[in-house]
mmCIF file of C-alpha atoms in Angstrom:
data_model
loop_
_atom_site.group_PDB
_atom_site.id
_atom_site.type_symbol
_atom_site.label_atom_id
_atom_site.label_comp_id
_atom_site.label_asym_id
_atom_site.label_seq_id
_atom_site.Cartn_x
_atom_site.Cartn_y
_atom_site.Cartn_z
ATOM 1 C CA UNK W 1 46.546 -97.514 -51.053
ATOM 2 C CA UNK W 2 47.046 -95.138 -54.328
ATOM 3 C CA UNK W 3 44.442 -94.013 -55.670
ATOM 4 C CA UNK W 4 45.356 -96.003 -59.164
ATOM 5 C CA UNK W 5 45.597 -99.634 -57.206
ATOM 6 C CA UNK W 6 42.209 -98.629 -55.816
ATOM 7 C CA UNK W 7 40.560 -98.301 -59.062
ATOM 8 C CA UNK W 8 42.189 -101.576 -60.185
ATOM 9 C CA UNK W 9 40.555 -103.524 -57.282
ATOM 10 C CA UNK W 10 37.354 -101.751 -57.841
ATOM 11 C CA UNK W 11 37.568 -102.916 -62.035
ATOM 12 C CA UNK W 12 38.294 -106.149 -60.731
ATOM 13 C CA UNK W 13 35.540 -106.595 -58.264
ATOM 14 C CA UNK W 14 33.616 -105.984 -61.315
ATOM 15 C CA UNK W 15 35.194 -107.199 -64.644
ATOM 16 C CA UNK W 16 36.204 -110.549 -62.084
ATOM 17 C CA UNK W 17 39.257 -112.236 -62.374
ATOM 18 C CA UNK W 18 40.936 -113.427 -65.849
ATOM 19 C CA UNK W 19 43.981 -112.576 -67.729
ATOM 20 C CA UNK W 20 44.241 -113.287 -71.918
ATOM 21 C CA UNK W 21 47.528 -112.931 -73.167
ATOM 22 C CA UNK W 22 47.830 -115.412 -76.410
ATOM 23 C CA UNK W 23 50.636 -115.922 -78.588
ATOM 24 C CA UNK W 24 53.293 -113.797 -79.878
ATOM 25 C CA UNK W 25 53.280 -111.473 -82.730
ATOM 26 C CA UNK W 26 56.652 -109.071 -82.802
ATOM 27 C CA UNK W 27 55.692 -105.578 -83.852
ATOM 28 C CA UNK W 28 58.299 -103.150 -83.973
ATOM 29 C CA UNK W 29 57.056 -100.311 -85.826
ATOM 30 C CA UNK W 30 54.558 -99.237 -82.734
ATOM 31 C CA UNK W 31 57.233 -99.243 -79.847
ATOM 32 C CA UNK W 32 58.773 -95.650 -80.127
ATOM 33 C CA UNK W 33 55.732 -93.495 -79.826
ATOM 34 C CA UNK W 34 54.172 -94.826 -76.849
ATOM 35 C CA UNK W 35 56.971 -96.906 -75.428
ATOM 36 C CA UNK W 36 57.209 -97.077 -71.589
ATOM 37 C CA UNK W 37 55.451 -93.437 -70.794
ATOM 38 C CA UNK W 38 52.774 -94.530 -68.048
ATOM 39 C CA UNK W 39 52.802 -96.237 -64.976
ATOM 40 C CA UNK W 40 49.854 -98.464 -64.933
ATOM 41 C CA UNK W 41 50.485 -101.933 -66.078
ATOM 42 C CA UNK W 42 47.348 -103.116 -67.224
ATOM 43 C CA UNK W 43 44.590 -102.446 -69.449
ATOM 44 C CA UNK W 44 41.237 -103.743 -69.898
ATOM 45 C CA UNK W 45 39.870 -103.164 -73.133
ATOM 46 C CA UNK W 46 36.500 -104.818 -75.266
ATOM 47 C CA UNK W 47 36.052 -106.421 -78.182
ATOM 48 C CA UNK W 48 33.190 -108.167 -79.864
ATOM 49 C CA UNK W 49 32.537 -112.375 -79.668
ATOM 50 C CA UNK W 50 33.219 -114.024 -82.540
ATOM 51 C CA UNK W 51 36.252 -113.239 -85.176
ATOM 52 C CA UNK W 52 36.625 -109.693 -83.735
ATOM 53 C CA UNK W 53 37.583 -111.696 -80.501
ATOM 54 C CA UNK W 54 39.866 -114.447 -82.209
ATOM 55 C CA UNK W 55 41.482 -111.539 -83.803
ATOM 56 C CA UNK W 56 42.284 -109.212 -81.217
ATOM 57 C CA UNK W 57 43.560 -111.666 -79.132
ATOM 58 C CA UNK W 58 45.640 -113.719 -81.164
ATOM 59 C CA UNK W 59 47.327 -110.485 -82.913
ATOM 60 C CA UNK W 60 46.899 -107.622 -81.695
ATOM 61 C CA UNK W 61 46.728 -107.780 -77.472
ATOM 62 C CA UNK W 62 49.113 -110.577 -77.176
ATOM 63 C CA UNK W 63 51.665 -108.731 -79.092
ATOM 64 C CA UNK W 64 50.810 -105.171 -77.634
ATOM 65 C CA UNK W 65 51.378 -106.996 -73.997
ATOM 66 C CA UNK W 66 55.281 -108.411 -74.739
ATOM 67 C CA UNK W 67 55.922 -105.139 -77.123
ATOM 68 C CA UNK W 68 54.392 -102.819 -73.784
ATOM 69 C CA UNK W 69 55.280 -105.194 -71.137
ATOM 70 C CA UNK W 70 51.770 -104.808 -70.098
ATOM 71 C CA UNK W 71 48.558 -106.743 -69.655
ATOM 72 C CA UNK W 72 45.689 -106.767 -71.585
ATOM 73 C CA UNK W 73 42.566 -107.839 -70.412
ATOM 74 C CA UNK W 74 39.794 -108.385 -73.137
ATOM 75 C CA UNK W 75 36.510 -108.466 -72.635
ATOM 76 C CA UNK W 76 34.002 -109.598 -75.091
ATOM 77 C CA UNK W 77 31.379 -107.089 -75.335
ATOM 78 C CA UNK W 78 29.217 -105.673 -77.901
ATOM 79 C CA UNK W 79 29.502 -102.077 -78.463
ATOM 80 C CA UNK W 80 26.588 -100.691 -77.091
ATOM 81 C CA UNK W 81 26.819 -102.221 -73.871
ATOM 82 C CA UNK W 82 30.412 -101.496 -73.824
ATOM 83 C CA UNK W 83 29.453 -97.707 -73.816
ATOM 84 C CA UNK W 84 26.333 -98.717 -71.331
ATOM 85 C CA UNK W 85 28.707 -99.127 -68.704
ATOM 86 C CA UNK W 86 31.175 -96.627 -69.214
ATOM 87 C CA UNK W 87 28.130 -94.288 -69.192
ATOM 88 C CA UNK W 88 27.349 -95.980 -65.615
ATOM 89 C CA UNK W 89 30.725 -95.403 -64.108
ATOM 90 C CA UNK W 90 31.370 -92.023 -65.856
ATOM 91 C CA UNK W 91 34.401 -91.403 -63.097
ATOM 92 C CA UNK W 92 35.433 -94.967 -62.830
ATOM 93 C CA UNK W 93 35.410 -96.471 -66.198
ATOM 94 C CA UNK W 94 35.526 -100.488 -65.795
ATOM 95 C CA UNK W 95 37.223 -100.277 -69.229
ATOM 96 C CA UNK W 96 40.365 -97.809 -71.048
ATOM 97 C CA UNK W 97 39.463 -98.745 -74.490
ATOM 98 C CA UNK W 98 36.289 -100.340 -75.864
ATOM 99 C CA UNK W 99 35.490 -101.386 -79.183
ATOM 100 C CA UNK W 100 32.246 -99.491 -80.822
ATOM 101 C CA UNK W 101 30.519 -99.528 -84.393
ATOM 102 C CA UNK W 102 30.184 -95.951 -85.794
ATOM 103 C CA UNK W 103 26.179 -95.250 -84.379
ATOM 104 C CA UNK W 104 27.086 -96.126 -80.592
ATOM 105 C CA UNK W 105 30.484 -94.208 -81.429
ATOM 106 C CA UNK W 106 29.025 -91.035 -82.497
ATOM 107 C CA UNK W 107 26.542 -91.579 -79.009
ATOM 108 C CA UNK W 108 29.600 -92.119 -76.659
ATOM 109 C CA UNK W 109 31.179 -89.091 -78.299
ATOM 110 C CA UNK W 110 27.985 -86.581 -77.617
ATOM 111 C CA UNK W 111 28.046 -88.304 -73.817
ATOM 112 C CA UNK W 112 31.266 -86.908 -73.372
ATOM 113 C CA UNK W 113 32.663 -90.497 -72.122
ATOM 114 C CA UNK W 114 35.635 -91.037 -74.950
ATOM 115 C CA UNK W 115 38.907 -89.355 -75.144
ATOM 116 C CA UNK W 116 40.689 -87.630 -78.116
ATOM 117 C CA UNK W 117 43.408 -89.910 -79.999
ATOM 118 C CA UNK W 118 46.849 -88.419 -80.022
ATOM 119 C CA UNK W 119 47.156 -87.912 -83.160
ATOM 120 C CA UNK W 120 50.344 -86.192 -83.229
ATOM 121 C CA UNK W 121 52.287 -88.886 -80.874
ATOM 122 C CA UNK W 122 50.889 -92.383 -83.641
ATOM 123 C CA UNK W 123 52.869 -93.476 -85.858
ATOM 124 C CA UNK W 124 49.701 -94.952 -87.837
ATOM 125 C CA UNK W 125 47.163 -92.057 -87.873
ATOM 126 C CA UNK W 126 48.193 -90.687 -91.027
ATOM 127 C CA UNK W 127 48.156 -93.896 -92.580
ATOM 128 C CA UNK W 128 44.709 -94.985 -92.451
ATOM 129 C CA UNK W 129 42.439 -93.719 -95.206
ATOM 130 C CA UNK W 130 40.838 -90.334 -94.889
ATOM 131 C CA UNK W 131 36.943 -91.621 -95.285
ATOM 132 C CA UNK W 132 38.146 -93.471 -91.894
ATOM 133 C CA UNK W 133 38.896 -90.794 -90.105
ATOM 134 C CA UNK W 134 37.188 -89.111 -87.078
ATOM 135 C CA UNK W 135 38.143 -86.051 -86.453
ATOM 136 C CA UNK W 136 39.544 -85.891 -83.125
ATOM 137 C CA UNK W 137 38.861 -89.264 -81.932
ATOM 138 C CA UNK W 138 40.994 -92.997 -83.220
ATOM 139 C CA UNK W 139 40.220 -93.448 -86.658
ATOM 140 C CA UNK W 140 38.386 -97.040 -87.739
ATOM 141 C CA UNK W 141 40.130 -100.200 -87.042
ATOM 142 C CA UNK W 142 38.293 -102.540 -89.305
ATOM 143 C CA UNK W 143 35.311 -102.915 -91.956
ATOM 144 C CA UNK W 144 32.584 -104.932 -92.624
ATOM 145 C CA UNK W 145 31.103 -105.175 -96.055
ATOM 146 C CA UNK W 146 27.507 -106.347 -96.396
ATOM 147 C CA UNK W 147 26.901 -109.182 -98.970
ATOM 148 C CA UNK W 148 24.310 -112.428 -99.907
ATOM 149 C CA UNK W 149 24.672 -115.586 -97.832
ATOM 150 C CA UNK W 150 23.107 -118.918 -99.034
ATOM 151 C CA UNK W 151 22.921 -122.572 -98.540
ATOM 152 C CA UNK W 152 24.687 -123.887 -101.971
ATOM 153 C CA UNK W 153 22.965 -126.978 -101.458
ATOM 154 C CA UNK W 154 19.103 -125.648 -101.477
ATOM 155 C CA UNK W 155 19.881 -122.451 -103.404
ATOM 156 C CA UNK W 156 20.935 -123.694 -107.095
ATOM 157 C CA UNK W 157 20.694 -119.827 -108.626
ATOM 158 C CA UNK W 158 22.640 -117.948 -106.594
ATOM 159 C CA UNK W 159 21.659 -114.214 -106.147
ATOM 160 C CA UNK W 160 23.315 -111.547 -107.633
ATOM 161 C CA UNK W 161 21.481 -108.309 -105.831
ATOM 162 C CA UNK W 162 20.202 -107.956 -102.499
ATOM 163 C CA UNK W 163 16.635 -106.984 -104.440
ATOM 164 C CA UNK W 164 17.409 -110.827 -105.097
ATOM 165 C CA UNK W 165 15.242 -111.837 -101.910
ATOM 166 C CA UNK W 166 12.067 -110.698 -103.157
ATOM 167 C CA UNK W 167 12.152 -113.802 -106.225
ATOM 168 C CA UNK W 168 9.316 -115.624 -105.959
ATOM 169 C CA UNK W 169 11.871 -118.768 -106.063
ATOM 170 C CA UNK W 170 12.727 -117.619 -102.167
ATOM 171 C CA UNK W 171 9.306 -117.919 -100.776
ATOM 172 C CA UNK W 172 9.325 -118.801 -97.254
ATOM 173 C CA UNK W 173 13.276 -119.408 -96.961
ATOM 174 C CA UNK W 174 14.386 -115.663 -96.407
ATOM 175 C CA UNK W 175 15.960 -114.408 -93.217
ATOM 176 C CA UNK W 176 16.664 -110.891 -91.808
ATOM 177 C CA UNK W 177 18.565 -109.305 -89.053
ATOM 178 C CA UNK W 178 16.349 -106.848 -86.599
ATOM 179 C CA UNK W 179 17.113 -103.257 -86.721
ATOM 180 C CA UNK W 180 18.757 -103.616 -83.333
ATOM 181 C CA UNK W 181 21.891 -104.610 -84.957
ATOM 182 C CA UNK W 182 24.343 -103.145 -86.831
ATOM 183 C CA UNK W 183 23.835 -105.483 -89.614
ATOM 184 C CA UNK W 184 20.184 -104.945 -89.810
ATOM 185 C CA UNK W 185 20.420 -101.073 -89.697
ATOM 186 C CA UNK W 186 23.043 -101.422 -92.313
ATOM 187 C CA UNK W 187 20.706 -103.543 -94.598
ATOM 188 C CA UNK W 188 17.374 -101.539 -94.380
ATOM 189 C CA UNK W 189 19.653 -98.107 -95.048
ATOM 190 C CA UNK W 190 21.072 -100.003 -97.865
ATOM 191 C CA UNK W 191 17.184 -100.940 -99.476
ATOM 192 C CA UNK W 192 15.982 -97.236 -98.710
ATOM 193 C CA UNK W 193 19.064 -96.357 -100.743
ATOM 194 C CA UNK W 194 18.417 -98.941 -103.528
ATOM 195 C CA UNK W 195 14.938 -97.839 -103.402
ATOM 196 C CA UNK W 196 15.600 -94.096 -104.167
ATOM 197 C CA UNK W 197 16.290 -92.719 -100.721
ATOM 198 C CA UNK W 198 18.433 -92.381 -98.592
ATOM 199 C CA UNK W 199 19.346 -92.415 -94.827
ATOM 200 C CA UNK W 200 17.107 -89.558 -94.386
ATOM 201 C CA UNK W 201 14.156 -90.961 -96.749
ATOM 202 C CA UNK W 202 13.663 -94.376 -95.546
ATOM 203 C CA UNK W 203 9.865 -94.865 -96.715
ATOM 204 C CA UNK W 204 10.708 -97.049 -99.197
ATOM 205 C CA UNK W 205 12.788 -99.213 -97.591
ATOM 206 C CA UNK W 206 9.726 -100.024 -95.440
ATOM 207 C CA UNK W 207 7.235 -100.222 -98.289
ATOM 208 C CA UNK W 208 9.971 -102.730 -100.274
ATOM 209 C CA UNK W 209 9.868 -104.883 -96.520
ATOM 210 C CA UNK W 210 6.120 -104.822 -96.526
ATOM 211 C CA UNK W 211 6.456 -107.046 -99.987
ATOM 212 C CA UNK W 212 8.926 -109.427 -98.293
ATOM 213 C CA UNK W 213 6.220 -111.307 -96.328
ATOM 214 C CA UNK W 214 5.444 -114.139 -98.090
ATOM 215 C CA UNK W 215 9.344 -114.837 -98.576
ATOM 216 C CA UNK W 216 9.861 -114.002 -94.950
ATOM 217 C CA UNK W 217 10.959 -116.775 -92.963
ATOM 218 C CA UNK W 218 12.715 -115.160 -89.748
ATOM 219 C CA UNK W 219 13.650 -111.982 -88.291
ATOM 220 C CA UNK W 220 16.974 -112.328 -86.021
ATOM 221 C CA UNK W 221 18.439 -110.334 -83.639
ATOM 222 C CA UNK W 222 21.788 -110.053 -84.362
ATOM 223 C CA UNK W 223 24.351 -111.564 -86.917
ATOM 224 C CA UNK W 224 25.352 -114.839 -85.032
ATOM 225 C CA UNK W 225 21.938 -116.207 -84.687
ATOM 226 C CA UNK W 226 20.845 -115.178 -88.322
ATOM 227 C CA UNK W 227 23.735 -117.502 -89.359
ATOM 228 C CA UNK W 228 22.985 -120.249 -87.154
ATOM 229 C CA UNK W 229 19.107 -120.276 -88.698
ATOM 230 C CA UNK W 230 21.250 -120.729 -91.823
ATOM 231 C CA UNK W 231 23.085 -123.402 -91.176
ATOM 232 C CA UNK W 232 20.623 -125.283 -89.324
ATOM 233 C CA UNK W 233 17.910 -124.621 -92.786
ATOM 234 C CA UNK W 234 15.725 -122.671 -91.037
ATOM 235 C CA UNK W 235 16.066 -120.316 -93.637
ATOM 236 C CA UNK W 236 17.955 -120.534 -96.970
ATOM 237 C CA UNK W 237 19.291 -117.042 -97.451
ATOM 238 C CA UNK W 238 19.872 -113.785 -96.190
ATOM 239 C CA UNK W 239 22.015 -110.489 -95.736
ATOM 240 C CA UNK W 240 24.880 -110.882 -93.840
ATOM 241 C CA UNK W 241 28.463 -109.813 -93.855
ATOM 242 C CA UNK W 242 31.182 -111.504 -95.736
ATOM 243 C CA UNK W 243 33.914 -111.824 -92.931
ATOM 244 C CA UNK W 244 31.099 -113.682 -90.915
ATOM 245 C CA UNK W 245 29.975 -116.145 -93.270
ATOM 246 C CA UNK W 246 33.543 -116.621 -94.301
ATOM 247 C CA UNK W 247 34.514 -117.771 -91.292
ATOM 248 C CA UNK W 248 32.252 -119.894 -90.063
ATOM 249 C CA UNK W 249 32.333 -121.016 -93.701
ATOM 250 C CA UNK W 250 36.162 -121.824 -93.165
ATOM 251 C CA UNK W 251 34.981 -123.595 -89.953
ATOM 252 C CA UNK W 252 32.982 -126.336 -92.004
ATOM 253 C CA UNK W 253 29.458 -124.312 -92.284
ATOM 254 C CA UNK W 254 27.552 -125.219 -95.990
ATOM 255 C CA UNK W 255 27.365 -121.431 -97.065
ATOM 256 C CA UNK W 256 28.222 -118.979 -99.484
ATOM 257 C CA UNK W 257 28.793 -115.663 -99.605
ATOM 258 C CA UNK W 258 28.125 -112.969 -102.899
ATOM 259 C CA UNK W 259 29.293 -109.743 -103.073
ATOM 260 C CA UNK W 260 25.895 -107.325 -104.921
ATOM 261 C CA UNK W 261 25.685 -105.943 -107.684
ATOM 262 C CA UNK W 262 24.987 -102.724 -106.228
ATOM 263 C CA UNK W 263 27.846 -101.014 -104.071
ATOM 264 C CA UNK W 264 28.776 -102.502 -100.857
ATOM 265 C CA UNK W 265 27.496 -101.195 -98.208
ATOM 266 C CA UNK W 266 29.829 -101.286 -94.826
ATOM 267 C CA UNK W 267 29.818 -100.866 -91.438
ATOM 268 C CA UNK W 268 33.477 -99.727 -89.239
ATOM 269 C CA UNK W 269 34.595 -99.739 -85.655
ATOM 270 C CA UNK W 270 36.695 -97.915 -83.694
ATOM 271 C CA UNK W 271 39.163 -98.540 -80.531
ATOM 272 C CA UNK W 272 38.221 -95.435 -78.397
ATOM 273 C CA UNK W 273 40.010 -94.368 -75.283
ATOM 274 C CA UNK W 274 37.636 -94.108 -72.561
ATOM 275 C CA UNK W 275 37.393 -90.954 -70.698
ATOM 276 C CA UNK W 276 39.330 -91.107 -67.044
ATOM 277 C CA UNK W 277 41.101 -94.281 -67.747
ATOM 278 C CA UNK W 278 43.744 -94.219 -65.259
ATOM 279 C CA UNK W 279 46.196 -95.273 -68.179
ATOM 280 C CA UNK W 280 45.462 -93.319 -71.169
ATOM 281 C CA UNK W 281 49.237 -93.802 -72.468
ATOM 282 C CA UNK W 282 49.028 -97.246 -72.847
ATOM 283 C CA UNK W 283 45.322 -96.725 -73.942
ATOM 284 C CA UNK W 284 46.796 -94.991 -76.664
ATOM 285 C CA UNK W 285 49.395 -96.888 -77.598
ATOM 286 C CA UNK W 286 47.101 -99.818 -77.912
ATOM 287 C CA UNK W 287 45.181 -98.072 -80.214
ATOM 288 C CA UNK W 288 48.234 -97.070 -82.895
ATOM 289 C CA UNK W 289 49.321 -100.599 -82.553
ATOM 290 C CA UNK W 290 45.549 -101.938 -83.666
ATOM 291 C CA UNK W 291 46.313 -99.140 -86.374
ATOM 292 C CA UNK W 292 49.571 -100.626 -87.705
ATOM 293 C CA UNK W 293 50.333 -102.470 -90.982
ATOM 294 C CA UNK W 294 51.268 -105.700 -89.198
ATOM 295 C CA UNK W 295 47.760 -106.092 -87.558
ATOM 296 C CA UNK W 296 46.008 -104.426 -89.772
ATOM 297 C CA UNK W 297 47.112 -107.069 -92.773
ATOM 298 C CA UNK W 298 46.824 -109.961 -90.329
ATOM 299 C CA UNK W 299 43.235 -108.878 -89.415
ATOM 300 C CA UNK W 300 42.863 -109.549 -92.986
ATOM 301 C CA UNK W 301 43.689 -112.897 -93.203
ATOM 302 C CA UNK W 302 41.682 -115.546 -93.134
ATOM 303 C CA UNK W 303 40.037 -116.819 -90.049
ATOM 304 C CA UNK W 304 39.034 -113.115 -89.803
ATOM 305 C CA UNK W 305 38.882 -111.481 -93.327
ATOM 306 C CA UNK W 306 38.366 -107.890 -92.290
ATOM 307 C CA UNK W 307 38.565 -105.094 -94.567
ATOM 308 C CA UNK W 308 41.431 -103.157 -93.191
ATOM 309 C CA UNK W 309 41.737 -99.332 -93.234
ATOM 310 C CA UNK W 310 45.451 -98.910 -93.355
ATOM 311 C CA UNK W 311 46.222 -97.837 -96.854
ATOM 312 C CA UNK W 312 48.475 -100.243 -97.467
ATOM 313 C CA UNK W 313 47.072 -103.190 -96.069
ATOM 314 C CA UNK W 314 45.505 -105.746 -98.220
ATOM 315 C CA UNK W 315 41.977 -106.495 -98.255
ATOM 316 C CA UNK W 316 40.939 -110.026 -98.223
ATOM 317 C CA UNK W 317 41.909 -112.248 -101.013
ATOM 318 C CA UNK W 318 38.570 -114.205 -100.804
ATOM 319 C CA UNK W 319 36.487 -110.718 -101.333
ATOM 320 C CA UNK W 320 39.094 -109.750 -103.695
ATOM 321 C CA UNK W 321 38.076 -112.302 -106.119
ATOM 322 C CA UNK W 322 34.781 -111.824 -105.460
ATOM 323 C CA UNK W 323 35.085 -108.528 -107.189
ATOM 324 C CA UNK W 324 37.671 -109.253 -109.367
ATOM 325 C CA UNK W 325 40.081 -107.218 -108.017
ATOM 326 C CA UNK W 326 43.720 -108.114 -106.380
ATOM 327 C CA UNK W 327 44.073 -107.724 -102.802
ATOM 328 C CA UNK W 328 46.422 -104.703 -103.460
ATOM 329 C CA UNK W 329 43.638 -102.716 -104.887
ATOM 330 C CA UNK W 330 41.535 -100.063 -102.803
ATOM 331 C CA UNK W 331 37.778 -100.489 -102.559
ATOM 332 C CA UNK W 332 36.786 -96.586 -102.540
ATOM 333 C CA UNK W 333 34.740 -97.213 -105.210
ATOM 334 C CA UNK W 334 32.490 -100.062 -104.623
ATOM 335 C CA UNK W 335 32.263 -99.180 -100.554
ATOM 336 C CA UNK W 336 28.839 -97.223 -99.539
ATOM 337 C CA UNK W 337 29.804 -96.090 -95.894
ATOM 338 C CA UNK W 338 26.284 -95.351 -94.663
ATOM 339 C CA UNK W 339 25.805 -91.503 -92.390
ATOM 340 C CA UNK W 340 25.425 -92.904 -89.108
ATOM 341 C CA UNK W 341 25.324 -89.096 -87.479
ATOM 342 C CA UNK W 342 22.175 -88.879 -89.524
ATOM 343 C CA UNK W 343 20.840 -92.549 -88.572
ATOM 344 C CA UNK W 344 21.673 -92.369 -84.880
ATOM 345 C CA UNK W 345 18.491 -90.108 -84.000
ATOM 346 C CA UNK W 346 16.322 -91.710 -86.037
ATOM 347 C CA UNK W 347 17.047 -95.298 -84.817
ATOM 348 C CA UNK W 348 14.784 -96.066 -82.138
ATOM 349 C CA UNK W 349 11.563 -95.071 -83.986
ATOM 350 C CA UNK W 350 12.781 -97.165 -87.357
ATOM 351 C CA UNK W 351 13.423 -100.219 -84.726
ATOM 352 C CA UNK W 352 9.496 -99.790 -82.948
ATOM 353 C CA UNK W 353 8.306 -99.402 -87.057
ATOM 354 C CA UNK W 354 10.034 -102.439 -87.995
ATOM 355 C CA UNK W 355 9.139 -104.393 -84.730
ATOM 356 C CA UNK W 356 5.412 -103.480 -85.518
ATOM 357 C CA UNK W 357 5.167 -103.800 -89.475
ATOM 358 C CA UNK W 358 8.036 -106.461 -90.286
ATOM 359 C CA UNK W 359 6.467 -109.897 -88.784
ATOM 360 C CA UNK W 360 6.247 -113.320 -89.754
#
């Protein structure tokens, strides 16, 4: 038995059975780089639950399989467990490309455990804007801009600023996300900087949560169940992302989304190559074809409604007149794309701080 079948059996014994392959989406423009140039026929590669998931199986592995002749087996995962395991089986990864925000990207990275992109060999590298960019490694894939969500039906003044949650008029109906997610570490970096600070002076981000109290009605831990205390009125309003909320919205949820006043502040993810994938070609070409104009615009789209880093995609129509701009324009301006290399080692003691001070 070859050594590549072995490690096949082995992923499967672990990963278990199961084969996604949706419907068809024809992309042309990513078959010449990487066309035909390994010998495995499968890859296993992560996403996240929810629209990430929809998304990446519906356009972008579905087409990569009948453009590669190969199959793709996804696996919904969130991003730090994603790199958990690939830590775990350093020589045998159970995955060849995972899905990660920038924080656990930056981690992987110093681990050792992800592989350099090829830049030379995409056809799509140079197209994605530079503040996307990671050096050596796949550029972004996808952004998420932080925004306002509210029940229309209990909220009749709808906020215009995130500093919005500390009215008086909000007692007892505000939720926020823990500092264990990406959306919560994205929000409190966001308040230190709207308090004067920054990602390396977050002291008043924790004095401005100590006077959310008496309009603090839950802390979640991670973006799905923060929406579903919205929708079930647990809580009438609270930070959240707009390409969540707008698509559970377009799923028959009573919410609304606002775009800030302030900036918007964003979080990205990245398709990585994992180290010792036993097909790194295909890995790759996976990758440039997540990078391409076609999937790039139809991540866009509605049910999804990512902001797309290609430089020619279009970002979604919905956010685009949100902020009175036309999906054609760039959002350079009004993005705040937080320093995760300086947030990463100071995580763990702002999530024990915010687990002790920030109760209900």
């Amino acid at each position: 038995m070859s050594h590549v079948l072995t490690t096949k059996m082995t992923r499967r014994a672990v990963l278990g059975a199961g084969l996604f392959i949706g419907s068809s989406l024809l992309l042309k423009g990513c078959q010449k780089a990487f066309n035909s140039v390994s010998n495995a026929d499968e890859i296993i590669v992560t996403t996240y639950g929810g629209s990430w998931e929809e998304g990446h199986r519906n356009k972008l592995a579905s087409s990569f399989a009948k453009t590669h002749n190969a199959n793709v087996r996804v696996i919904s995962e969130p991003g730090l467990e994603a790199v958990a395991k690939v830590l775990a089986a350093r020589q045998q990864p159970p995955y060849d490309v995972i899905l990660i925000p920038e924080g656990p990207m930056f981690m992987a990275n110093a681990e050792g455990v992800l592989q350099e992109f090829p830049q030379d060999a995409s056809q799509n590298h140079a197209k994605i804007l530079p503040q996307y960019h990671n050096q050596v490694l796949a550029p972004m894939v996808g952004s998420q801009v932080l925004g306002i969500a509210y029940n229309p039906e209990r909220i009749k003044n709808p906020p215009r600023s995130l500093l919005d949650l500390w009215s008086s008029e909000y007692r007892d109906r505000v939720g926020v996300p823990s500092l264990e997610s990406g959306l919560g570490t994205t929000f409190f970096v966001e308040l230190a900087r709207l308090e004067g600070g920054s990602e390396n002076d977050v002291e008043g981000a924790f004095a401005k949560l100590a006077q959310l109290r008496p309009n603090l009605a839950a802390v979640a831990p991670n973006p799905g169940s923060l929406a579903t205390l919205l929708q079930q009125g647990e809580i009438d309003i609270a930070p959240h992302w707009f390409d969540y909320i707008s698509g559970i919205r377009g799923k028959g949820a009573v919410v609304e989304w606002v775009a800030p006043t302030e900036e918007l502040a964003s979080s990205s993810s990245s398709l990585q190559i994992v180290r010792n994938s036993q097909a790194t070609e295909l890995a790759a070409a996976y990758v440039d074809t997540a990078l391409s104009l076609e999937v790039q615009s139809a991540m866009a789209q509605p049910p999804y409604n990512f902001v797309p880093t290609h430089q020619d995609a279009p970002i979604p129509e919905e956010l685009a007149q949100k902020l009175g701009k036309s999906p054609s324009d760039r959002l350079d301006e009004v993005v705040f794309i937080p320093d995760w290399q300086v947030i990463n080692p100071n995580r763990s003691a702002w999530i024990e701080r915010f687990d002790r001070e920030v109760k209900i």
